[in-house]
Short mmCIF file of C-alpha atoms in Angstrom, two decimals:
data_model
loop_
_atom_site.label_atom_id
_atom_site.label_comp_id
_atom_site.label_asym_id
_atom_site.label_seq_id
_atom_site.Cartn_x
_atom_site.Cartn_y
_atom_site.Cartn_z
CA MET Z 217 0.00 0.00 0.00
CA ARG Z 218 1.32 3.44 -0.88
CA LEU Z 219 1.39 6.40 1.44
CA HIS Z 220 -1.64 8.13 -0.06
CA GLU Z 221 -3.68 4.92 0.30
CA ALA Z 222 -2.91 4.84 4.03
CA SER Z 223 -4.50 8.25 4.20
CA GLY Z 224 -7.83 6.82 3.19
CA THR Z 225 -7.76 3.74 5.42
CA GLY Z 226 -6.07 5.33 8.40
CA GLY Z 227 -8.15 8.45 8.87
CA GLY Z 228 -5.94 10.81 6.89
CA ILE Z 229 -2.33 11.90 6.94
CA GLN Z 230 -3.12 15.29 8.41
CA ARG Z 231 -5.73 16.49 10.85
CA SER Z 232 -7.09 19.87 10.00
CA GLY Z 233 -8.76 22.33 12.33
CA LYS Z 234 -12.17 21.47 10.90
CA ARG Z 235 -11.69 17.72 11.15
CA SER Z 236 -10.59 17.84 14.78
CA GLY Z 237 -12.97 20.55 15.89
CA ARG Z 238 -10.12 22.96 16.67
CA SER Z 239 -9.77 26.50 15.42
CA GLY Z 240 -7.18 27.07 12.69
CA TRP Z 241 -4.52 28.57 14.97
CA GLN Z 242 -4.96 25.75 17.49
CA ALA Z 243 -4.50 23.10 14.81
CA GLU Z 244 -1.41 24.84 13.47
CA TYR Z 245 0.11 25.20 16.95
CA MET Z 246 -0.56 21.59 17.88
CA SER Z 247 0.85 20.33 14.57
CA ALA Z 248 4.09 22.19 15.18
CA ASP Z 249 4.16 20.96 18.76
CA THR Z 250 3.65 17.34 17.73
CA GLY Z 251 6.34 17.70 15.09
CA ARG Z 252 8.85 18.96 17.64
CA LEU Z 253 8.05 16.09 19.98
CA ILE Z 254 8.43 13.49 17.21
CA ARG Z 255 11.80 14.97 16.34
CA GLN Z 256 12.99 14.97 19.95
CA LEU Z 257 11.92 11.37 20.51
CA ARG Z 258 13.59 10.35 17.24
CA VAL Z 259 16.83 12.10 18.17
CA ALA Z 260 16.74 10.54 21.65
CA LYS Z 261 16.88 7.13 19.97
CA GLY Z 262 19.71 8.26 17.73
CA TRP Z 263 17.63 7.80 14.57
CA SER Z 264 17.71 9.75 11.33
CA GLN Z 265 14.51 10.70 9.53
CA GLY Z 266 15.29 7.95 7.03
CA ARG Z 267 15.55 5.35 9.79
CA LEU Z 268 12.19 6.44 11.22
CA ALA Z 269 10.61 6.29 7.77
CA SER Z 270 11.94 2.77 7.27
CA GLU Z 271 10.62 1.59 10.65
CA LEU Z 272 7.21 3.13 10.00
CA SER Z 273 7.01 1.46 6.61
CA LYS Z 274 7.76 -1.93 8.19
CA LEU Z 275 5.27 -1.49 11.02
CA SER Z 276 2.40 -0.10 8.96
CA GLY Z 277 2.79 -1.96 5.69
CA CYS Z 278 2.54 1.41 3.96
CA THR Z 279 5.19 3.53 2.33
CA MET Z 280 6.58 6.37 4.43
CA THR Z 281 9.44 8.56 3.26
CA ARG Z 282 12.07 10.73 4.89
CA GLU Z 283 10.88 13.69 2.85
CA TYR Z 284 7.32 13.38 4.12
CA ILE Z 285 8.45 13.21 7.76
CA SER Z 286 10.65 16.27 7.25
CA ARG Z 287 8.33 18.45 5.18
CA HIS Z 288 5.01 17.61 6.80
CA TRP Z 289 5.38 16.32 10.35
CA GLU Z 290 8.59 17.68 11.80
CA SER Z 291 8.12 21.01 10.06
CA GLY Z 292 4.75 21.32 11.79
CA LYS Z 293 2.91 21.70 8.49
CA THR Z 294 0.52 18.84 9.28
CA GLU Z 295 -0.26 16.63 12.24
CA PRO Z 296 -0.13 12.83 11.80
CA SER Z 297 -3.44 11.02 11.61
CA ALA Z 298 -4.48 8.48 14.23
CA PHE Z 299 -3.25 5.76 11.87
CA TRP Z 300 0.28 7.15 11.78
CA LEU Z 301 0.32 8.24 15.42
CA ARG Z 302 -0.23 4.62 16.40
CA HIS Z 303 2.76 3.46 14.38
CA ILE Z 304 4.94 6.42 15.39
CA ALA Z 305 4.29 5.57 19.03
CA ALA Z 306 5.25 1.95 18.42
CA ALA Z 307 8.41 2.88 16.51
CA LEU Z 308 9.56 5.41 19.09
CA ASP Z 309 8.62 3.25 22.09
CA CYS Z 310 6.21 5.70 23.66
CA PRO Z 311 2.52 5.60 24.56
CA GLN Z 312 0.28 6.93 21.81
CA GLU Z 313 -1.50 9.05 24.40
CA LEU Z 314 1.68 11.08 24.85
CA LEU Z 315 1.54 12.18 21.22
CA GLU Z 316 -2.15 12.95 21.60
CA ALA Z 317 -1.80 14.73 24.97
CA ASP Z 318 -2.66 18.38 25.45
CA VAL Z 319 -0.33 21.12 24.24
CA ASN Z 320 1.17 21.99 27.62
CA ARG Z 321 2.32 18.46 28.38
CA ARG Z 322 3.89 18.10 24.98
CA ARG Z 323 5.66 21.44 25.31
CA PHE Z 324 6.98 20.34 28.69
CA LEU Z 325 8.49 17.11 27.38
CA SER Z 326 9.82 18.79 24.26
CA HIS Z 327 11.80 21.23 26.39
CA LEU Z 328 13.13 18.36 28.48
CA ALA Z 329 14.19 16.33 25.48
CA ALA Z 330 15.90 19.41 24.03
CA THR Z 331 18.38 19.68 26.91
CA SER Z 332 22.00 18.69 26.62
CA ILE Z 333 21.45 15.26 28.17
CA ALA Z 334 23.04 12.58 26.03
CA PRO Z 335 20.60 10.75 23.71
CA ALA Z 336 21.12 7.41 25.44
CA VAL Z 337 20.42 8.94 28.84
CA ALA Z 338 17.44 10.86 27.48
CA SER Z 339 16.03 7.63 26.07
CA ASP Z 340 16.30 5.97 29.49
CA LEU Z 341 14.61 8.91 31.17
CA LEU Z 342 11.78 8.95 28.67
CA SER Z 343 11.30 5.21 29.09
CA GLN Z 344 11.14 5.64 32.85
CA GLY Z 345 8.43 8.27 32.55
CA PHE Z 346 6.35 6.27 30.10
CA SER Z 347 6.64 3.13 32.22
CA THR Z 348 5.37 5.02 35.24
CA ARG Z 349 2.38 6.30 33.29
CA LEU Z 350 1.53 2.87 31.89
CA HIS Z 351 2.02 0.71 34.96
CA ALA Z 352 1.62 2.86 38.06
CA GLY Z 353 -0.09 5.93 39.39
CA GLY Z 354 3.14 7.68 40.32
CA PRO Z 355 4.13 9.26 43.63
CA THR Z 356 1.52 11.00 45.77
CA VAL Z 357 1.46 14.76 46.24
CA GLU Z 358 2.97 14.32 49.70
CA GLU Z 359 5.79 12.20 48.27
CA TRP Z 360 6.48 14.82 45.62
CA GLU Z 361 6.65 17.54 48.27
CA ALA Z 362 9.17 15.45 50.22
CA THR Z 363 11.21 15.03 47.03
CA LEU Z 364 11.04 18.77 46.46
CA ALA Z 365 12.40 19.42 49.95
CA ARG Z 366 15.30 16.99 49.40
CA TYR Z 367 16.27 18.73 46.18
CA GLY Z 368 16.35 22.05 48.01
CA THR Z 369 18.99 20.67 50.37
CA ASP Z 370 20.92 18.56 47.86
CA TYR Z 371 21.28 21.41 45.40
CA MET Z 372 23.39 23.37 47.88
CA SER Z 373 26.22 20.83 47.85
CA GLN Z 374 25.87 18.40 44.92
CA GLY Z 375 27.15 18.92 41.39
CA ALA Z 376 24.89 19.97 38.55
CA ALA Z 377 25.41 16.75 36.57
CA THR Z 378 23.88 14.64 39.33
CA ILE Z 379 21.11 17.13 40.06
CA GLN Z 380 20.26 17.62 36.39
CA GLN Z 381 19.95 13.91 35.64
CA ARG Z 382 17.90 13.24 38.79
CA LEU Z 383 15.64 16.18 38.05
CA ALA Z 384 15.18 15.14 34.44
CA ALA Z 385 14.01 11.70 35.51
CA ASP Z 386 11.60 13.13 38.06
CA LEU Z 387 10.27 15.79 35.71
CA VAL Z 388 9.43 13.18 33.08
CA VAL Z 389 7.33 11.35 35.67
CA LEU Z 390 5.89 14.51 37.18
CA GLN Z 391 4.65 15.89 33.88
CA GLN Z 392 2.27 12.93 33.68
CA GLN Z 393 0.62 14.01 36.95
CA LEU Z 394 -0.02 17.71 36.44
CA ASP Z 395 -3.70 17.49 37.29
CA SER Z 396 -4.02 19.94 40.18
CA PRO Z 397 -2.73 23.37 41.27
CA ARG Z 398 -0.72 21.72 44.04
CA MET Z 399 1.12 19.54 41.52
CA TRP Z 400 1.80 22.56 39.31
CA ALA Z 401 3.33 24.29 42.34
CA ILE Z 402 5.73 21.38 42.83
CA ALA Z 403 6.57 21.31 39.13
CA ALA Z 404 7.25 25.05 39.06
CA ARG Z 405 9.86 24.85 41.81
CA LEU Z 406 11.55 21.76 40.35
CA MET Z 407 11.65 23.39 36.92
CA THR Z 408 13.28 26.44 38.47
CA LEU Z 409 16.00 24.23 39.93
CA PHE Z 410 16.40 22.52 36.57
CA ALA Z 411 16.84 25.91 34.89
CA LYS Z 412 19.66 26.65 37.30
CA THR Z 413 21.68 23.70 36.01
CA TYR Z 414 22.27 25.85 32.90
CA PRO Z 415 24.15 29.16 32.85
CA GLY Z 416 22.10 32.22 31.98
CA SER Z 417 24.63 32.89 29.23
CA ASP Z 418 24.00 29.49 27.59
CA GLY Z 419 21.76 30.64 24.78
CA ASN Z 420 18.13 30.44 25.77
CA LYS Z 421 18.14 27.18 27.72
CA ALA Z 422 18.08 28.59 31.22
CA ILE Z 423 15.75 31.42 30.26
CA ALA Z 424 13.35 29.07 28.48
CA TRP Z 425 13.14 26.88 31.57
CA TYR Z 426 12.67 29.87 33.87
CA ARG Z 427 9.84 31.10 31.67
CA MET Z 428 8.16 27.74 31.61
CA ALA Z 429 8.58 27.46 35.38
CA ALA Z 430 6.81 30.81 35.67
CA GLU Z 431 3.95 29.51 33.52
CA ALA Z 432 3.71 26.43 35.71
CA ALA Z 433 3.67 28.65 38.79
CA ASP Z 434 0.76 30.60 37.33
CA ARG Z 435 -1.17 27.36 36.99
CA SER Z 436 -0.57 26.65 40.68
CA GLU Z 437 -2.85 29.58 41.53
CA ASP Z 438 -0.50 30.23 44.47
CA ILE Z 439 0.71 33.83 44.66
CA ASP Z 440 3.75 32.98 46.79
CA ILE Z 441 4.88 30.33 44.28
CA ARG Z 442 4.39 32.72 41.36
CA VAL Z 443 6.51 35.35 43.08
CA TRP Z 444 9.17 32.90 44.29
CA VAL Z 445 9.83 31.34 40.88
CA ARG Z 446 10.31 34.72 39.22
CA GLY Z 447 12.36 36.06 42.11
CA ARG Z 448 14.67 33.04 42.11
CA ALA Z 449 15.26 33.48 38.39
CA ALA Z 450 16.03 37.17 38.93
CA ILE Z 451 18.66 36.65 41.63
CA ALA Z 452 20.28 33.74 39.76
CA LEU Z 453 20.69 35.80 36.59
CA GLY Z 454 21.60 38.99 38.43
CA TYR Z 455 24.24 37.37 40.65
CA GLU Z 456 25.71 35.60 37.64
CA GLY Z 457 25.66 38.79 35.60
CA ALA Z 458 23.86 37.12 32.69
CA ALA Z 459 20.82 38.19 30.66
CA LEU Z 460 20.34 41.32 32.78
CA PRO Z 461 17.21 42.57 30.93
CA VAL Z 462 15.60 39.19 31.60
CA ALA Z 463 16.61 39.40 35.26
CA HIS Z 464 14.87 42.78 35.47
CA THR Z 465 11.79 41.40 33.75
CA PHE Z 466 11.40 38.46 36.12
CA ALA Z 467 11.97 40.71 39.12
CA ASP Z 468 9.47 43.30 37.93
CA GLN Z 469 6.87 40.61 37.30
CA ALA Z 470 7.35 39.21 40.80
CA LEU Z 471 7.09 42.62 42.43
CA ALA Z 472 3.95 43.41 40.45
CA ILE Z 473 2.18 40.18 41.38
CA SER Z 474 2.13 40.95 45.09
CA GLU Z 475 3.35 43.61 47.49
CA ARG Z 476 3.27 41.15 50.38
CA SER Z 477 6.62 40.38 51.98
CA SER Z 478 8.03 37.03 50.86
CA LEU Z 479 11.24 35.24 49.90
CA GLY Z 480 10.31 35.71 46.26
CA ARG Z 481 10.08 39.45 46.74
CA LEU Z 482 13.39 39.42 48.63
CA ASN Z 483 15.14 37.57 45.79
CA SER Z 484 13.61 39.93 43.23
CA LEU Z 485 14.98 43.03 44.95
CA TRP Z 486 18.49 41.60 45.22
CA GLY Z 487 18.36 40.37 41.63
CA LYS Z 488 17.45 43.86 40.42
CA ALA Z 489 20.18 45.37 42.60
CA HIS Z 490 22.87 43.18 41.01
CA ALA Z 491 21.55 43.91 37.53
CA ALA Z 492 21.52 47.64 38.25
CA VAL Z 493 25.12 47.83 39.46
CA LEU Z 494 26.35 45.80 36.49
CA GLU Z 495 24.53 48.26 34.22
CA GLY Z 496 26.28 51.15 35.95
CA ASP Z 497 23.20 52.47 37.75
CA VAL Z 498 24.86 52.86 41.16
CA ARG Z 499 22.14 55.04 42.69
CA THR Z 500 19.40 52.54 41.93
CA ALA Z 501 21.57 49.66 43.12
CA ARG Z 502 22.11 51.33 46.51
CA GLU Z 503 18.42 52.12 46.85
CA LEU Z 504 17.60 48.49 46.14
CA VAL Z 505 20.18 47.33 48.71
CA ASP Z 506 18.37 49.38 51.35
CA GLU Z 507 15.00 48.06 50.23
CA GLY Z 508 16.37 44.52 50.13
CA ARG Z 509 17.62 44.82 53.69
CA ARG Z 510 14.22 46.00 54.89
CA GLU Z 511 12.56 43.14 53.06
CA PHE Z 512 14.95 40.66 54.66
CA ASP Z 513 13.92 41.88 58.11
CA ARG Z 514 10.36 40.90 57.22
CA SER Z 515 10.84 37.67 55.28
CA TYR Z 516 14.15 36.05 56.28
CA SER Z 517 14.50 32.25 56.60
CA GLU Z 518 15.35 30.19 59.65
CA GLU Z 519 16.29 27.26 57.39
CA GLN Z 520 20.04 27.38 56.69
CA THR Z 521 20.86 24.84 53.98
CA SER Z 522 18.01 24.84 51.45
CA ASP Z 523 17.97 26.52 48.06
CA TYR Z 524 14.45 27.65 48.86
CA ALA Z 525 15.70 29.67 51.85
CA VAL Z 526 17.51 32.99 52.32
CA PRO Z 527 19.00 33.03 55.83
CA TRP Z 528 21.30 35.75 57.25
CA TRP Z 529 24.50 34.28 55.87
CA ARG Z 530 23.10 33.95 52.36
CA VAL Z 531 21.71 37.44 52.04
CA ASN Z 532 25.16 38.65 53.09
CA VAL Z 533 26.72 36.61 50.28
CA PHE Z 534 24.40 38.54 47.93
CA LEU Z 535 25.48 41.80 49.57
CA SER Z 536 29.18 40.92 49.58
CA LEU Z 537 29.35 40.52 45.81
CA LEU Z 538 27.16 43.54 45.19
CA ALA Z 539 29.31 45.73 47.44
CA ALA Z 540 32.47 44.43 45.75
CA ARG Z 541 30.97 45.31 42.38
CA LEU Z 542 30.14 48.77 43.74
CA GLY Z 543 33.69 49.18 45.04
CA ASP Z 544 32.36 49.78 48.57
CA GLU Z 545 35.07 48.08 50.64
CA LYS Z 546 33.58 48.85 54.05
CA LEU Z 547 30.18 47.42 53.12
CA ALA Z 548 31.75 44.36 51.47
CA VAL Z 549 34.02 43.51 54.41
CA GLN Z 550 31.15 43.76 56.89
CA ALA Z 551 28.93 41.56 54.70
CA GLN Z 552 31.69 38.95 54.40
CA GLU Z 553 32.24 38.87 58.15
CA ASP Z 554 28.51 38.53 58.80
CA ALA Z 555 28.20 35.73 56.23
CA ARG Z 556 31.18 33.76 57.55
CA ALA Z 557 29.88 33.97 61.11
CA GLU Z 558 26.87 31.80 60.28
CA LEU Z 559 27.83 29.95 57.09
CA PRO Z 560 27.29 26.18 57.61
CA ALA Z 561 30.54 24.22 57.46
CA GLN Z 562 29.05 21.72 54.99
CA LEU Z 563 28.77 24.43 52.32
CA PRO Z 564 32.42 25.26 51.45
CA ARG Z 565 31.50 26.54 48.00
CA PHE Z 566 29.97 29.65 49.53
CA ALA Z 567 33.12 30.32 51.55
CA THR Z 568 34.92 30.33 48.21
CA HIS Z 569 32.42 32.88 46.90
CA LEU Z 570 33.30 35.18 49.80
CA ALA Z 571 37.05 34.79 49.30
CA MET Z 572 36.72 35.58 45.62
CA HIS Z 573 34.66 38.66 46.42
CA ARG Z 574 37.72 39.93 48.30
CA GLY Z 575 39.75 39.40 45.15
CA LEU Z 576 37.25 41.49 43.20
CA MET Z 577 37.53 44.23 45.83
CA LEU Z 578 41.31 44.36 45.42
CA VAL Z 579 41.03 44.55 41.64
CA ARG Z 580 38.57 47.41 41.85
CA ALA Z 581 40.87 49.16 44.34
CA GLY Z 582 43.64 49.07 41.72
CA ASP Z 583 45.64 46.01 42.79
CA ARG Z 584 44.68 43.81 39.89
CA GLN Z 585 47.56 41.33 40.16
CA GLN Z 586 46.98 40.62 43.85
CA GLY Z 587 43.21 40.48 43.45
CA VAL Z 588 43.31 37.99 40.59
CA ALA Z 589 45.88 35.88 42.45
CA LEU Z 590 43.75 35.83 45.62
CA ALA Z 591 40.62 34.84 43.71
CA ARG Z 592 42.50 32.16 41.75
CA ALA Z 593 43.99 30.70 44.95
CA ALA Z 594 40.55 30.56 46.58
CA LEU Z 595 39.08 28.76 43.57
CA ASP Z 596 41.99 26.33 43.33
CA ALA Z 597 41.68 25.49 47.04
CA LEU Z 598 38.16 24.19 46.49
CA PRO Z 599 38.06 20.53 45.30
CA PRO Z 600 37.39 20.47 41.53
CA GLU Z 601 34.24 18.40 41.94
CA LYS Z 602 32.79 21.23 44.00
CA HIS Z 603 33.62 23.96 41.49
CA SER Z 604 30.59 25.78 40.22
CA LEU Z 605 29.97 27.45 36.91
CA THR Z 606 29.03 30.59 38.81
CA LEU Z 607 32.45 30.61 40.51
CA ARG Z 608 34.22 30.18 37.19
CA MET Z 609 32.21 33.02 35.68
CA LEU Z 610 33.07 35.13 38.73
CA MET Z 611 36.75 34.36 38.15
CA SER Z 612 36.34 35.53 34.58
CA GLU Z 613 34.69 38.74 35.79
CA ILE Z 614 37.52 39.40 38.27
CA ALA Z 615 40.22 38.75 35.67
CA GLY Z 616 38.51 41.09 33.23
CA VAL Z 617 37.96 44.10 35.51
CA GLY Z 618 40.13 46.94 34.23
CA ASN Z 619 41.54 44.70 31.52
CA PRO Z 620 38.64 43.37 29.38
CA GLY Z 621 40.94 42.05 26.70
CA SER Z 622 42.56 39.62 29.10
CA ALA Z 623 39.41 38.32 30.74
CA GLN Z 624 39.69 34.58 30.97
CA ARG Z 625 36.94 32.73 29.18
CA PHE Z 626 35.55 29.51 30.54
CA THR Z 627 33.76 26.85 28.59
CA THR Z 628 30.11 26.66 29.49
CA ASP Z 629 29.81 23.19 30.95
CA PRO Z 630 26.31 22.07 32.06
CA ARG Z 631 27.95 19.47 34.30
CA LEU Z 632 29.12 22.22 36.62
CA ASP Z 633 26.88 23.33 39.47
CA ARG Z 634 25.79 26.95 39.38
CA THR Z 635 24.11 27.34 42.74
CA THR Z 636 24.26 30.89 44.10
#
């Protein structure tokens, strides 16, 4: 049987807006979304379009070609009919319902499959998620909340490679259970952590995940979650000195959602302060420091070792770098002393942050050689497996102050942790 004959017996190659009952723009959007998902699943298996066409021809008994897959399905021009969806699902080892799921779930998985995880690993993760959907109900909400809490603690000390792979596996399972605002709240926070395993300077990966986390937070219908997700994105990007306009945007959104004191609002203010000083707006940065301090007095955390918390030592790490960037030695030294006084011993990476801030202070004071040497020694003293991408980017910033041409460039490596 030829391809066009399968169209008649299998319900049609493409599903138009009229045939499916969708409006035209909905049909077009879903076709493109399905095409992206087919491509990601194909790539995860290490297959070419020709290999997929061959497998589909064998399974269906009809002729499928590489050109058709490329020009019609993966381009988003048309959406496969039920006939072809059934065989695509079989060829790519996934439930047919995944390909037929609503737009948001498919967008979620497409983003996950588009990460830098190796195809073989991605295939295993996808298989794990599908198996959970087919054979079990998945963890309960309470179990997910316990998992969320563990990630908050683990992220402070573990490397990004471990965190990213664990999160990817859990997100694949979690996306099958997004059936309540409470589950969306969990997903939003986990997606925010996942975004932080990528540097803000790494194209649009981190930003895309932050934006999707914000959308998930909106579905939670929880104001505090909506503010926290955006605030956490703002401080991560601002501290790192990456995508500063995006940092401002997330912070402004968080501040507009609610005026109530919260950790999300606290993070937003400090994120905007870092972005402002890096943009040369010293007056605004200092005003935001004062506002951030007042907010901390209202919404500080007692928890000491969770990424979801901002205790006294951590807000002083924020202040230490900001003061060093301002060139305010007195403010920076006091912040560093306050941070060290309460910094948990099991978090040596943050002690390295503080030492490197001193190097930045020296460079800004005019002693570039000594400042760079101090920062380099602090970084080298930390075991390599505990190095973070944020620390390496900070080293690059320190080396480049007053001498942009010699700023050391570091390879963006998603295996490196970037907790701030």
